C-alpha angles and dihedrals in degrees: 000000000000122000122209113226114255092239092061092050096046118003113221110257120239116275110277126219118280092256091065092064098046090121089075093067090231107074093165096051124092114222092253115083101022130079112265120211114215123181121210114206136166148133118290113271095030094109092252097148091043089055089049089055092048092051099043104025088231114130107229122174113270124199142175100227139054118278100038097108095049097160129032118264126205134207135171134222137172117223120180090345091307116123113219130186114207120205115201104208124201115276110261139170095215146000091243095109112217095147137045091255094056092044091054089052093051092047092053094048092048093046092245098119114108115254090003121129119231114269117254096189141357127222110202109199116209133179103244090211093055099035099144092057091049095049092074090071092041091055091056091047091053089057089065086068092220126139103279138187125193112216111199100206126188088036092160092056091051091052092046090054091056099257120145113197119192096218096184094051091045090052091049093050094048096040092226136093115274117202125188113214145162106215096186090056095039091239122148092016095120090051089052092050090051090050090056092057092045094048103047109107093016118108118204113284094231126054102232110224109155096160125081114284090239089067094054092049092053090043092055093053092045091050092052091053094045095047094044111126092003117133090206111036120216113251113259092239091055090053089048090055089048090059097042104038109068109202090000127144093264091055092049092050099044094043088055089052095045107029095153106048109018103066095061094040092048094049091047093051094046090050089051089055091051091050088056090054096258109143118209116250100347099072094057094052094046092046095049095046090047089054093048093046092052091047092051091048090057099042110027127064131177112227096198143018116281115269125191108264127219088256092056092046094049092046090059084069104028094049097039109132092234108019094043097065090043090053091048091051090049091053091051091050092050091049095054093041089054093049088066101036100043100038098049096091091047092049090053089052091050092049090049090052092049092050092046092052091047091050091048093052092044092052092048098051134049118236110283145105095296094053091044090052093049099040105027095032117030103021095040092044106039093029091052089060098041093057087074093058094101093057093045090049089052091053090051089048094055093046091050091050092051092049098046095044091057096244097112091069088054090054089054091049092052092046093054090087091053091045090052088058087058092050090255134094141229092282088071091055092063096061089042091056090048088054090065086074095037132336093222098070088035091059091045090051089063087080087088091064107099098199109078095209093048087051092051093050090049090051091051095051098037093085088059090069110099103253125196091261089070093051096081090054092051093045094050096048096040093047091048104041110018113085116244093243128145131222129209092022109304096323103093125043118216088219091054091051092051090048090052091049092050091050090048100046094081092053091048093049090045090068098068091034091056091047091052093046092050092046101046109015115029107011117185141137116266115258121232116267122230118182130166111216112219123219118268111256141171107269114251111245090212094053095043093047092049092053094048091045094049095047094043090048089051089053091050091047089051089052090047096049120021096025092041092054092044093051092054090051092047091048090052096050089042093053102041144104095030141087108251096178094105091044092054091047092052090046090053091049091050091053091050092052092046090054094051128079109285117242129165090258093049092046091052092048090047092052091049093049092047091053090048091048092051093047093048092046092051092049092050091048095049091049094047123098092263091048092052091049090047094054089046092058095036094098089055096052099035093084086061091057093253130133125217092271093059090045091055090047091055092046093048092049094068093106091051130356096228090061087085088074091054091044094052091045091055095042095051093043092052090042090065094236095119119069135170093273096053129090092243124242095357091057092046091052093049093050098041114118141182117247089268091058098253115134117261097206113060130149092265090049092048093049090047091052094047093048090050092053091043091060107026125103098229102145122097092195091058093049092048090050091052088051091051095045096046096035090224138090089217095082100045089049090048090047093050094047098046094043094048092050090044092050093048094048094045092048091050092050093048093049095047094046096043092046089060095044098047 
């Protein structure tokens, strides 16, 4: 495919006087030599974030549904010695801000965002195959009167569908450069970079005024009254949105700033518009779509009759009211089956590495506090969590493939009917799906939900989704206690089925919780759901790999920071108070005997010393601070089938759920129940007993523990995010209390029922 240079499509206008570029904040500077700030904006599913990556080389998360790019991302490049900062704005369908995301976008473009430089140019990214739908946003951007470039992304798909776009004529009609590109193939990127340099300082050639002239006359008078006696006048576009968007974000903000004078003036002006025959908001929509339709008629032709595309053919099946949900369930089952089957060799490698490092440290140091800290504390704790990295990376891989292929948006569309039963809509499903990786970005993604009460309910049930932090707990308990049986021949693993159920239980419980919240706490009518379904496409290896890498790296960093610090603390309270001198002496003697030639006498002495070592270690652990705390809470957790060790693990995992793995690893290592011949924590769990000799870990106990962690609110980061998003401590406290009580009651029911059935 040949690309026409931008200059031939739309020659760069002559340099204007300095006063014409005052919006840049540096009227005396030429573009070269100073940092240019360029905003990238577009509808969801136009490849905006992929284009951002192609321009800057920075890997930002790319998705196929609204709400992925919740916060702006920045990246820098240098083109022809000119430094440029790119700002990847949240995906939006319009600049009529009715949500926090859209308001942030408007503030940045108008230079009203705190600590944000004024914008030198805007790149509006449009799907070349759906140009008419994308022109609504472009029309609003043109009203800002800032230097603008239209990037026609997915150019190859538009050509394949038989569309013929007259780029030169489109550029002439709009009065701005138009650049065809294919972001996923890195085509047209140089043309777009050249267009940035040619466009900075140049306002659009045509003043875009798609609405009736009567509106602009009334707008001018309203703006003069509103800005009267103001040191910093409101931008005209902001005032325009104030008039047009009833109950929008602009109205909320400006009414709060002018509570005395604005309400009456606003009502009077809107009534004046109605008297002139201007319908709110109908006239704006009809005017803008009329403009875009006429523009498409003059610049876009279809070279052939429409044929059903692969996307349309696949959607007949994927979106079928009955077959679609079955297919979605099948995909989920395959994912969780694969997590076990594919990751097993890698987990064995990770366990081997953990054991090798522990042996290396043990052989290099004599028994004492330092070796105990390194081997029993850090390696047993952090290493016990890191061994699950392969399975977590696999989960991230499958989620990234579903997102980048375009199927995740279909899942949201199918779930809209279920969401409607909860009093929500499909927009709530998107943040909930994000919460399966981590509740923090899931909660932040609720900013795209217009209805405040729907957003609050979604925030309160998002932590119930089974995030990746819970996965290590499931994997440990399932791999230890659930038999390795297969169902339906050898096709379906019982362990995979249990893992799927554990990952689904939060979503199932969220249904009645959401109904109760909507009925008694935050009652409201569900808002309509609008979602653009992207084309199916082959996932980009670059995009998928970057997502898996970023999320896996975040998991490793979490293990190396929060879990690392927690394991040291747990080791300390597990070791003290107590005199470990005799324990270290026995440990040293055991190692000497193990290194000598084995005789019956030495073997008998070794067995006696090992028993003494285990007994002494257990006594020291039970009398330590953590042992005392454990026995104090034992009566509370015993109805769940837990012993004091599990209770302490649950208590210690408040900062992060996966800390329970590190806690149990430390407790059992210090308890002397793990020796060099055991299989580590798994062996210790299987052999752990109550004082009366009955096993602690049974299938009912394991299910009780997993259900508790599936529903509990043990994540400080999540609670802090709820506080930030709701601007109140009321809701994180409410979330922690209701989820903890829910988890305890559900775990008790599961243990009691399963104990009678098994």
